[in-house]
Amino acid sequence: NFTYCPATGLAKGNEHSAFGGWAFPFPGVFLAEEFISEDEESEIVELMDQDDWKPSQSGRKKQDYGPKVNFKKQRMKAGSFTGLPSFSKKIVAQMKACSVLGGFLPVEQCNLDYMPERGSAIDPHFDDWWLWGERLVSLNLLSKTVLSMSCDSEDRIQLFPTFSKENGELSPPGSFTQTSACKNSGEEGINCILSPRLVPSKEVTVAIHLPRRSLVVLYGDARYKWKHAIYRKHIEHRRICVTFRELSAEFSAGGRHEELGKELLEIALSFQGRPV
């Protein structure tokens, strides 16, 4: 019932929902459109398709490049991991130009293949917090889709009213009480004050539209407070998602498993890997 606006960082209530005309700040999302060119996309997908795609859950297929992990027992080892694929070296280098990806060192890459004929989807979930760090990075290939965000928290969200100017822009989120034009009893143009509105987080869903060849980063609240999902209705054509993950603090400098983290990063960033 809300749509994320990359230009303002706001989740804007959809016009025909109960939240039309309302918005709230939605932090923790970075979206870069046209992150790679059409030629680069074609080359990457062609190289991927030279390797096998393994069946995965919910009608997806996958290629994993990463360490062997047992999340239930919280154990990890290199296993047969030989690094990220060679074609990712250029992608990772391009990430350095993104302001939110300073110091980002991916230790795992997962390619997921979605097809409407297979009913491909992924249910609302959080990515693991024990192993994976703050930023989740995904490159969206071959077709557009929608990342659907939802929240199970008992918190309430404070909405503020917005008004559409002639150019369709949202009003700035400087104040939660703003003057808006009312339409009551057939009278138009009467100024009234719309007070802040509190709604349960569970009643709110936010759509993040991902164009073809866009890069999205989830961090902060969007990573730890909001679950993310891809629904079947948003898979119209073949779609490949390339997700990169960094290590958590436990496996980074000063962490309990720093040495293992160093070993895995050295393997990952050799860019000599094949799917495990």
PDB file of C-alpha atoms in Angstrom:
ATOM      1  CA  ASN A   1       0.000   0.000   0.000  1.00  0.00           C
ATOM      2  CA  PHE A   2       3.101   2.277  -0.154  1.00  0.00           C
ATOM      3  CA  THR A   3       5.699   2.781  -2.897  1.00  0.00           C
ATOM      4  CA  TYR A   4       9.298   3.746  -2.234  1.00  0.00           C
ATOM      5  CA  CYS A   5      10.477   6.954  -3.921  1.00  0.00           C
ATOM      6  CA  PRO A   6      14.281   6.868  -4.536  1.00  0.00           C
ATOM      7  CA  ALA A   7      14.433  10.637  -5.113  1.00  0.00           C
ATOM      8  CA  THR A   8      13.064  11.526  -1.674  1.00  0.00           C
ATOM      9  CA  GLY A   9      13.678   8.387   0.415  1.00  0.00           C
ATOM     10  CA  LEU A  10       9.986   8.373   1.320  1.00  0.00           C
ATOM     11  CA  ALA A  11       7.428   5.579   1.220  1.00  0.00           C
ATOM     12  CA  LYS A  12       4.426   7.237  -0.424  1.00  0.00           C
ATOM     13  CA  GLY A  13       0.885   5.927   0.103  1.00  0.00           C
ATOM     14  CA  ASN A  14      -0.589   4.490  -3.080  1.00  0.00           C
ATOM     15  CA  GLU A  15      -3.315   6.669  -4.563  1.00  0.00           C
ATOM     16  CA  HIS A  16      -6.105   4.096  -4.411  1.00  0.00           C
ATOM     17  CA  SER A  17      -5.240   2.688  -0.983  1.00  0.00           C
ATOM     18  CA  ALA A  18      -6.338   3.831   2.479  1.00  0.00           C
ATOM     19  CA  PHE A  19      -2.959   5.617   2.717  1.00  0.00           C
ATOM     20  CA  GLY A  20      -3.264   7.850  -0.349  1.00  0.00           C
ATOM     21  CA  GLY A  21      -1.893  11.293   0.474  1.00  0.00           C
ATOM     22  CA  TRP A  22       0.298  10.030   3.333  1.00  0.00           C
ATOM     23  CA  ALA A  23       4.007   9.185   3.522  1.00  0.00           C
ATOM     24  CA  PHE A  24       6.820   8.306   5.909  1.00  0.00           C
ATOM     25  CA  PRO A  25      10.640   8.192   5.709  1.00  0.00           C
ATOM     26  CA  PHE A  26      11.933   4.755   4.644  1.00  0.00           C
ATOM     27  CA  PRO A  27      15.680   4.685   5.394  1.00  0.00           C
ATOM     28  CA  GLY A  28      18.189   2.002   4.452  1.00  0.00           C
ATOM     29  CA  VAL A  29      17.653   1.731   0.680  1.00  0.00           C
ATOM     30  CA  PHE A  30      20.097   2.741  -2.053  1.00  0.00           C
ATOM     31  CA  LEU A  31      19.041   2.267  -5.679  1.00  0.00           C
ATOM     32  CA  ALA A  32      21.296   2.828  -8.705  1.00  0.00           C
ATOM     33  CA  GLU A  33      19.576   2.518 -12.084  1.00  0.00           C
ATOM     34  CA  GLU A  34      21.465   1.403 -15.220  1.00  0.00           C
ATOM     35  CA  PHE A  35      24.284   0.091 -13.028  1.00  0.00           C
ATOM     36  CA  ILE A  36      25.625  -1.935 -15.957  1.00  0.00           C
ATOM     37  CA  SER A  37      25.087  -1.651 -19.729  1.00  0.00           C
ATOM     38  CA  GLU A  38      22.976  -3.940 -21.932  1.00  0.00           C
ATOM     39  CA  ASP A  39      26.151  -5.415 -23.427  1.00  0.00           C
ATOM     40  CA  GLU A  40      27.574  -6.145 -19.970  1.00  0.00           C
ATOM     41  CA  GLU A  41      24.280  -7.743 -18.942  1.00  0.00           C
ATOM     42  CA  SER A  42      24.261 -10.009 -22.023  1.00  0.00           C
ATOM     43  CA  GLU A  43      27.857 -11.061 -21.430  1.00  0.00           C
ATOM     44  CA  ILE A  44      27.256 -11.842 -17.733  1.00  0.00           C
ATOM     45  CA  VAL A  45      24.118 -13.912 -18.383  1.00  0.00           C
ATOM     46  CA  GLU A  46      25.841 -15.814 -21.217  1.00  0.00           C
ATOM     47  CA  LEU A  47      28.717 -16.725 -18.879  1.00  0.00           C
ATOM     48  CA  MET A  48      26.292 -17.770 -16.132  1.00  0.00           C
ATOM     49  CA  ASP A  49      24.369 -20.043 -18.490  1.00  0.00           C
ATOM     50  CA  GLN A  50      27.565 -21.932 -19.315  1.00  0.00           C
ATOM     51  CA  ASP A  51      27.376 -23.379 -15.781  1.00  0.00           C
ATOM     52  CA  ASP A  52      24.592 -25.544 -14.387  1.00  0.00           C
ATOM     53  CA  TRP A  53      21.666 -24.013 -12.535  1.00  0.00           C
ATOM     54  CA  LYS A  54      20.641 -26.121  -9.532  1.00  0.00           C
ATOM     55  CA  PRO A  55      16.974 -26.390  -8.465  1.00  0.00           C
ATOM     56  CA  SER A  56      16.164 -24.192  -5.483  1.00  0.00           C
ATOM     57  CA  GLN A  57      13.051 -23.481  -3.394  1.00  0.00           C
ATOM     58  CA  SER A  58       9.835 -21.847  -4.646  1.00  0.00           C
ATOM     59  CA  GLY A  59      10.424 -22.399  -8.355  1.00  0.00           C
ATOM     60  CA  ARG A  60      13.836 -20.770  -8.489  1.00  0.00           C
ATOM     61  CA  LYS A  61      17.196 -22.054  -9.724  1.00  0.00           C
ATOM     62  CA  LYS A  62      20.534 -21.025  -8.212  1.00  0.00           C
ATOM     63  CA  GLN A  63      24.291 -20.848  -8.531  1.00  0.00           C
ATOM     64  CA  ASP A  64      26.217 -20.435  -5.267  1.00  0.00           C
ATOM     65  CA  TYR A  65      29.712 -19.028  -4.870  1.00  0.00           C
ATOM     66  CA  GLY A  66      30.506 -19.065  -1.172  1.00  0.00           C
ATOM     67  CA  PRO A  67      31.668 -20.989   1.907  1.00  0.00           C
ATOM     68  CA  LYS A  68      29.922 -24.065   3.252  1.00  0.00           C
ATOM     69  CA  VAL A  69      27.575 -22.935   6.020  1.00  0.00           C
ATOM     70  CA  ASN A  70      25.378 -24.626   8.623  1.00  0.00           C
ATOM     71  CA  PHE A  71      23.204 -21.776   9.871  1.00  0.00           C
ATOM     72  CA  LYS A  72      21.422 -23.836  12.541  1.00  0.00           C
ATOM     73  CA  LYS A  73      24.675 -24.924  14.191  1.00  0.00           C
ATOM     74  CA  GLN A  74      26.424 -21.650  13.272  1.00  0.00           C
ATOM     75  CA  ARG A  75      29.363 -23.401  11.657  1.00  0.00           C
ATOM     76  CA  MET A  76      31.234 -22.462   8.509  1.00  0.00           C
ATOM     77  CA  LYS A  77      34.238 -23.642   6.497  1.00  0.00           C
ATOM     78  CA  ALA A  78      35.684 -22.984   3.074  1.00  0.00           C
ATOM     79  CA  GLY A  79      34.629 -26.382   1.737  1.00  0.00           C
ATOM     80  CA  SER A  80      34.811 -26.434  -2.062  1.00  0.00           C
ATOM     81  CA  PHE A  81      34.619 -22.627  -2.325  1.00  0.00           C
ATOM     82  CA  THR A  82      37.130 -21.330  -4.878  1.00  0.00           C
ATOM     83  CA  GLY A  83      36.073 -17.679  -5.031  1.00  0.00           C
ATOM     84  CA  LEU A  84      33.639 -15.386  -6.790  1.00  0.00           C
ATOM     85  CA  PRO A  85      33.371 -15.800 -10.595  1.00  0.00           C
ATOM     86  CA  SER A  86      35.772 -13.862 -12.826  1.00  0.00           C
ATOM     87  CA  PHE A  87      32.985 -11.774 -14.397  1.00  0.00           C
ATOM     88  CA  SER A  88      32.138 -10.296 -10.977  1.00  0.00           C
ATOM     89  CA  LYS A  89      35.521  -8.590 -10.605  1.00  0.00           C
ATOM     90  CA  LYS A  90      34.364  -5.633 -12.718  1.00  0.00           C
ATOM     91  CA  ILE A  91      30.989  -5.420 -10.941  1.00  0.00           C
ATOM     92  CA  VAL A  92      32.643  -5.327  -7.516  1.00  0.00           C
ATOM     93  CA  ALA A  93      35.062  -2.635  -8.724  1.00  0.00           C
ATOM     94  CA  GLN A  94      32.136  -0.505  -9.955  1.00  0.00           C
ATOM     95  CA  MET A  95      30.475  -0.769  -6.536  1.00  0.00           C
ATOM     96  CA  LYS A  96      33.245   1.366  -5.041  1.00  0.00           C
ATOM     97  CA  ALA A  97      31.705   4.403  -6.733  1.00  0.00           C
ATOM     98  CA  CYS A  98      28.527   3.982  -4.644  1.00  0.00           C
ATOM     99  CA  SER A  99      28.530   6.121  -1.512  1.00  0.00           C
ATOM    100  CA  VAL A 100      26.930   3.446   0.687  1.00  0.00           C
ATOM    101  CA  LEU A 101      29.380   0.713  -0.384  1.00  0.00           C
ATOM    102  CA  GLY A 102      32.619   2.093   1.030  1.00  0.00           C
ATOM    103  CA  GLY A 103      34.757  -0.810   2.253  1.00  0.00           C
ATOM    104  CA  PHE A 104      32.295  -3.410   0.938  1.00  0.00           C
ATOM    105  CA  LEU A 105      34.137  -6.745   0.464  1.00  0.00           C
ATOM    106  CA  PRO A 106      31.827  -9.518  -0.769  1.00  0.00           C
ATOM    107  CA  VAL A 107      32.580 -12.996   0.531  1.00  0.00           C
ATOM    108  CA  GLU A 108      29.594 -14.692  -1.106  1.00  0.00           C
ATOM    109  CA  GLN A 109      27.650 -14.432  -4.360  1.00  0.00           C
ATOM    110  CA  CYS A 110      24.347 -16.119  -5.092  1.00  0.00           C
ATOM    111  CA  ASN A 111      22.745 -16.059  -8.554  1.00  0.00           C
ATOM    112  CA  LEU A 112      19.006 -16.799  -8.556  1.00  0.00           C
ATOM    113  CA  ASP A 113      17.032 -17.521 -11.719  1.00  0.00           C
ATOM    114  CA  TYR A 114      13.308 -16.618 -11.660  1.00  0.00           C
ATOM    115  CA  MET A 115      10.818 -17.696 -14.350  1.00  0.00           C
ATOM    116  CA  PRO A 116       7.043 -17.055 -14.406  1.00  0.00           C
ATOM    117  CA  GLU A 117       6.444 -20.565 -15.817  1.00  0.00           C
ATOM    118  CA  ARG A 118       7.962 -22.076 -12.652  1.00  0.00           C
ATOM    119  CA  GLY A 119       6.009 -19.785 -10.321  1.00  0.00           C
ATOM    120  CA  SER A 120       9.301 -18.414  -9.010  1.00  0.00           C
ATOM    121  CA  ALA A 121       9.091 -16.364  -5.812  1.00  0.00           C
ATOM    122  CA  ILE A 122      10.639 -15.918  -2.378  1.00  0.00           C
ATOM    123  CA  ASP A 123       8.622 -15.420   0.816  1.00  0.00           C
ATOM    124  CA  PRO A 124       9.185 -12.519   3.248  1.00  0.00           C
ATOM    125  CA  HIS A 125      12.417 -13.140   5.161  1.00  0.00           C
ATOM    126  CA  PHE A 126      15.482 -11.649   6.805  1.00  0.00           C
ATOM    127  CA  ASP A 127      18.933 -12.642   5.575  1.00  0.00           C
ATOM    128  CA  ASP A 128      21.026 -14.251   8.320  1.00  0.00           C
ATOM    129  CA  TRP A 129      22.591 -11.845  10.854  1.00  0.00           C
ATOM    130  CA  TRP A 130      25.176 -14.175  12.412  1.00  0.00           C
ATOM    131  CA  LEU A 131      27.251 -14.567   9.245  1.00  0.00           C
ATOM    132  CA  TRP A 132      26.233 -11.789   6.866  1.00  0.00           C
ATOM    133  CA  GLY A 133      26.998  -8.148   7.583  1.00  0.00           C
ATOM    134  CA  GLU A 134      25.189  -4.831   7.337  1.00  0.00           C
ATOM    135  CA  ARG A 135      24.767  -4.448   3.581  1.00  0.00           C
ATOM    136  CA  LEU A 136      22.920  -6.734   1.160  1.00  0.00           C
ATOM    137  CA  VAL A 137      23.661  -5.902  -2.474  1.00  0.00           C
ATOM    138  CA  SER A 138      21.616  -7.197  -5.419  1.00  0.00           C
ATOM    139  CA  LEU A 139      21.929  -6.647  -9.165  1.00  0.00           C
ATOM    140  CA  ASN A 140      18.627  -7.107 -11.021  1.00  0.00           C
ATOM    141  CA  LEU A 141      19.058  -8.573 -14.526  1.00  0.00           C
ATOM    142  CA  LEU A 142      16.898  -9.328 -17.609  1.00  0.00           C
ATOM    143  CA  SER A 143      13.587  -7.846 -16.382  1.00  0.00           C
ATOM    144  CA  LYS A 144      12.083  -5.431 -13.900  1.00  0.00           C
ATOM    145  CA  THR A 145      10.511  -6.620 -10.654  1.00  0.00           C
ATOM    146  CA  VAL A 146       9.278  -5.389  -7.277  1.00  0.00           C
ATOM    147  CA  LEU A 147      10.944  -5.949  -3.918  1.00  0.00           C
ATOM    148  CA  SER A 148       8.103  -6.137  -1.373  1.00  0.00           C
ATOM    149  CA  MET A 149       8.908  -4.984   2.178  1.00  0.00           C
ATOM    150  CA  SER A 150       6.853  -5.930   5.241  1.00  0.00           C
ATOM    151  CA  CYS A 151       7.266  -5.597   9.009  1.00  0.00           C
ATOM    152  CA  ASP A 152       6.191  -7.910  11.857  1.00  0.00           C
ATOM    153  CA  SER A 153       7.105  -5.377  14.545  1.00  0.00           C
ATOM    154  CA  GLU A 154       4.599  -4.257  17.187  1.00  0.00           C
ATOM    155  CA  ASP A 155       5.770  -0.676  16.564  1.00  0.00           C
ATOM    156  CA  ARG A 156       3.628   2.016  15.017  1.00  0.00           C
ATOM    157  CA  ILE A 157       4.633   4.178  12.066  1.00  0.00           C
ATOM    158  CA  GLN A 158       4.037   7.915  12.067  1.00  0.00           C
ATOM    159  CA  LEU A 159       2.715   9.097   8.717  1.00  0.00           C
ATOM    160  CA  PHE A 160       2.672  12.695   7.551  1.00  0.00           C
ATOM    161  CA  PRO A 161       0.356  14.209   4.958  1.00  0.00           C
ATOM    162  CA  THR A 162       1.646  15.144   1.539  1.00  0.00           C
ATOM    163  CA  PHE A 163       0.239  17.340  -1.152  1.00  0.00           C
ATOM    164  CA  SER A 164       0.786  17.159  -4.891  1.00  0.00           C
ATOM    165  CA  LYS A 165       2.105  20.275  -6.549  1.00  0.00           C
ATOM    166  CA  GLU A 166       1.590  20.866 -10.238  1.00  0.00           C
ATOM    167  CA  ASN A 167       4.787  18.973 -10.983  1.00  0.00           C
ATOM    168  CA  GLY A 168       3.666  16.042  -8.852  1.00  0.00           C
ATOM    169  CA  GLU A 169       6.409  16.327  -6.247  1.00  0.00           C
ATOM    170  CA  LEU A 170       5.916  15.385  -2.621  1.00  0.00           C
ATOM    171  CA  SER A 171       6.029  18.078  -0.013  1.00  0.00           C
ATOM    172  CA  PRO A 172       9.232  18.028   2.045  1.00  0.00           C
ATOM    173  CA  PRO A 173       9.133  15.890   5.218  1.00  0.00           C
ATOM    174  CA  GLY A 174      10.133  18.818   7.423  1.00  0.00           C
ATOM    175  CA  SER A 175       7.017  18.760   9.564  1.00  0.00           C
ATOM    176  CA  PHE A 176       4.518  16.052  10.406  1.00  0.00           C
ATOM    177  CA  THR A 177       1.690  18.607  10.463  1.00  0.00           C
ATOM    178  CA  GLN A 178       1.152  20.377   7.179  1.00  0.00           C
ATOM    179  CA  THR A 179      -1.511  22.510   5.551  1.00  0.00           C
ATOM    180  CA  SER A 180      -3.425  20.688   2.843  1.00  0.00           C
ATOM    181  CA  ALA A 181      -6.366  21.511   0.610  1.00  0.00           C
ATOM    182  CA  CYS A 182      -9.601  19.874   1.806  1.00  0.00           C
ATOM    183  CA  LYS A 183     -12.645  18.927  -0.209  1.00  0.00           C
ATOM    184  CA  ASN A 184     -15.653  18.869   2.106  1.00  0.00           C
ATOM    185  CA  SER A 185     -19.313  19.496   1.294  1.00  0.00           C
ATOM    186  CA  GLY A 186     -18.395  20.366  -2.261  1.00  0.00           C
ATOM    187  CA  GLU A 187     -16.198  23.250  -1.174  1.00  0.00           C
ATOM    188  CA  GLU A 188     -12.625  23.252  -2.483  1.00  0.00           C
ATOM    189  CA  GLY A 189      -9.541  25.132  -1.467  1.00  0.00           C
ATOM    190  CA  ILE A 190     -10.305  25.379   2.253  1.00  0.00           C
ATOM    191  CA  ASN A 191      -7.056  25.128   4.209  1.00  0.00           C
ATOM    192  CA  CYS A 192      -7.047  22.718   7.118  1.00  0.00           C
ATOM    193  CA  ILE A 193      -4.407  21.108   9.304  1.00  0.00           C
ATOM    194  CA  LEU A 194      -3.916  17.362   8.910  1.00  0.00           C
ATOM    195  CA  SER A 195      -2.461  15.890  12.089  1.00  0.00           C
ATOM    196  CA  PRO A 196       0.116  13.105  12.160  1.00  0.00           C
ATOM    197  CA  ARG A 197      -1.341   9.641  11.774  1.00  0.00           C
ATOM    198  CA  LEU A 198      -0.064   6.560  13.617  1.00  0.00           C
ATOM    199  CA  VAL A 199      -0.606   3.130  12.048  1.00  0.00           C
ATOM    200  CA  PRO A 200       0.583  -0.347  13.120  1.00  0.00           C
ATOM    201  CA  SER A 201       3.703  -1.436  11.230  1.00  0.00           C
ATOM    202  CA  LYS A 202       1.991  -4.734  10.391  1.00  0.00           C
ATOM    203  CA  GLU A 203      -0.575  -2.896   8.251  1.00  0.00           C
ATOM    204  CA  VAL A 204       2.109  -1.379   6.025  1.00  0.00           C
ATOM    205  CA  THR A 205       3.773  -2.861   2.949  1.00  0.00           C
ATOM    206  CA  VAL A 206       6.287  -0.977   0.813  1.00  0.00           C
ATOM    207  CA  ALA A 207       7.026  -1.719  -2.856  1.00  0.00           C
ATOM    208  CA  ILE A 208      10.547  -0.976  -4.089  1.00  0.00           C
ATOM    209  CA  HIS A 209      10.484  -1.009  -7.896  1.00  0.00           C
ATOM    210  CA  LEU A 210      13.676  -2.508  -9.344  1.00  0.00           C
ATOM    211  CA  PRO A 211      14.294  -1.593 -12.987  1.00  0.00           C
ATOM    212  CA  ARG A 212      16.262  -3.917 -15.244  1.00  0.00           C
ATOM    213  CA  ARG A 213      20.045  -3.641 -14.655  1.00  0.00           C
ATOM    214  CA  SER A 214      19.569  -1.712 -11.407  1.00  0.00           C
ATOM    215  CA  LEU A 215      21.595  -2.252  -8.229  1.00  0.00           C
ATOM    216  CA  VAL A 216      19.844  -2.141  -4.848  1.00  0.00           C
ATOM    217  CA  VAL A 217      21.468  -2.043  -1.407  1.00  0.00           C
ATOM    218  CA  LEU A 218      19.538  -2.780   1.799  1.00  0.00           C
ATOM    219  CA  TYR A 219      21.052  -1.690   5.107  1.00  0.00           C
ATOM    220  CA  GLY A 220      19.963  -0.333   8.502  1.00  0.00           C
ATOM    221  CA  ASP A 221      16.192  -0.533   9.078  1.00  0.00           C
ATOM    222  CA  ALA A 222      15.540  -1.971   5.604  1.00  0.00           C
ATOM    223  CA  ARG A 223      17.935  -4.825   6.448  1.00  0.00           C
ATOM    224  CA  TYR A 224      17.102  -5.539  10.098  1.00  0.00           C
ATOM    225  CA  LYS A 225      13.541  -4.285  10.685  1.00  0.00           C
ATOM    226  CA  TRP A 226      11.802  -4.971   7.363  1.00  0.00           C
ATOM    227  CA  LYS A 227      11.515  -8.386   5.697  1.00  0.00           C
ATOM    228  CA  HIS A 228      11.924  -8.525   1.916  1.00  0.00           C
ATOM    229  CA  ALA A 229      10.148 -10.743  -0.623  1.00  0.00           C
ATOM    230  CA  ILE A 230       9.583 -11.230  -4.354  1.00  0.00           C
ATOM    231  CA  TYR A 231       6.040 -12.326  -5.221  1.00  0.00           C
ATOM    232  CA  ARG A 232       5.004 -14.449  -8.205  1.00  0.00           C
ATOM    233  CA  LYS A 233       2.881 -11.639  -9.670  1.00  0.00           C
ATOM    234  CA  HIS A 234       6.018  -9.504 -10.001  1.00  0.00           C
ATOM    235  CA  ILE A 235       7.896 -12.027 -12.169  1.00  0.00           C
ATOM    236  CA  GLU A 236       6.740 -11.273 -15.723  1.00  0.00           C
ATOM    237  CA  HIS A 237       9.751 -12.635 -17.657  1.00  0.00           C
ATOM    238  CA  ARG A 238      13.000 -14.413 -16.865  1.00  0.00           C
ATOM    239  CA  ARG A 239      14.817 -12.535 -14.108  1.00  0.00           C
ATOM    240  CA  ILE A 240      18.250 -13.133 -12.614  1.00  0.00           C
ATOM    241  CA  CYS A 241      19.171 -11.687  -9.242  1.00  0.00           C
ATOM    242  CA  VAL A 242      22.880 -11.508  -8.345  1.00  0.00           C
ATOM    243  CA  THR A 243      23.240 -11.016  -4.586  1.00  0.00           C
ATOM    244  CA  PHE A 244      26.525 -10.165  -2.878  1.00  0.00           C
ATOM    245  CA  ARG A 245      26.982 -10.442   0.893  1.00  0.00           C
ATOM    246  CA  GLU A 246      29.698  -9.211   3.246  1.00  0.00           C
ATOM    247  CA  LEU A 247      30.821 -10.782   6.536  1.00  0.00           C
ATOM    248  CA  SER A 248      29.391  -9.779   9.909  1.00  0.00           C
ATOM    249  CA  ALA A 249      31.527  -8.137  12.612  1.00  0.00           C
ATOM    250  CA  GLU A 250      32.180 -11.564  14.160  1.00  0.00           C
ATOM    251  CA  PHE A 251      34.258 -12.522  11.092  1.00  0.00           C
ATOM    252  CA  SER A 252      35.820  -9.103  10.485  1.00  0.00           C
ATOM    253  CA  ALA A 253      38.810  -7.273  12.004  1.00  0.00           C
ATOM    254  CA  GLY A 254      38.716  -7.629  15.787  1.00  0.00           C
ATOM    255  CA  GLY A 255      35.938 -10.240  15.665  1.00  0.00           C
ATOM    256  CA  ARG A 256      35.943 -13.683  17.274  1.00  0.00           C
ATOM    257  CA  HIS A 257      36.448 -15.431  13.920  1.00  0.00           C
ATOM    258  CA  GLU A 258      38.658 -12.821  12.264  1.00  0.00           C
ATOM    259  CA  GLU A 259      41.185 -15.353  10.896  1.00  0.00           C
ATOM    260  CA  LEU A 260      38.527 -17.469   9.206  1.00  0.00           C
ATOM    261  CA  GLY A 261      37.033 -14.295   7.742  1.00  0.00           C
ATOM    262  CA  LYS A 262      40.429 -13.295   6.298  1.00  0.00           C
ATOM    263  CA  GLU A 263      40.888 -16.733   4.739  1.00  0.00           C
ATOM    264  CA  LEU A 264      37.440 -16.660   3.112  1.00  0.00           C
ATOM    265  CA  LEU A 265      37.875 -13.127   1.776  1.00  0.00           C
ATOM    266  CA  GLU A 266      41.196 -14.061   0.225  1.00  0.00           C
ATOM    267  CA  ILE A 267      39.499 -16.967  -1.566  1.00  0.00           C
ATOM    268  CA  ALA A 268      36.462 -14.887  -2.590  1.00  0.00           C
ATOM    269  CA  LEU A 269      38.418 -11.974  -4.036  1.00  0.00           C
ATOM    270  CA  SER A 270      40.673 -14.210  -6.145  1.00  0.00           C
ATOM    271  CA  PHE A 271      37.735 -14.201  -8.630  1.00  0.00           C
ATOM    272  CA  GLN A 272      38.610 -17.701  -9.831  1.00  0.00           C
ATOM    273  CA  GLY A 273      35.464 -19.433  -8.620  1.00  0.00           C
ATOM    274  CA  ARG A 274      33.011 -21.917 -10.062  1.00  0.00           C
ATOM    275  CA  PRO A 275      29.587 -22.632  -8.556  1.00  0.00           C
ATOM    276  CA  VAL A 276      29.829 -24.874  -5.463  1.00  0.00           C
TER     277      VAL A 276
END
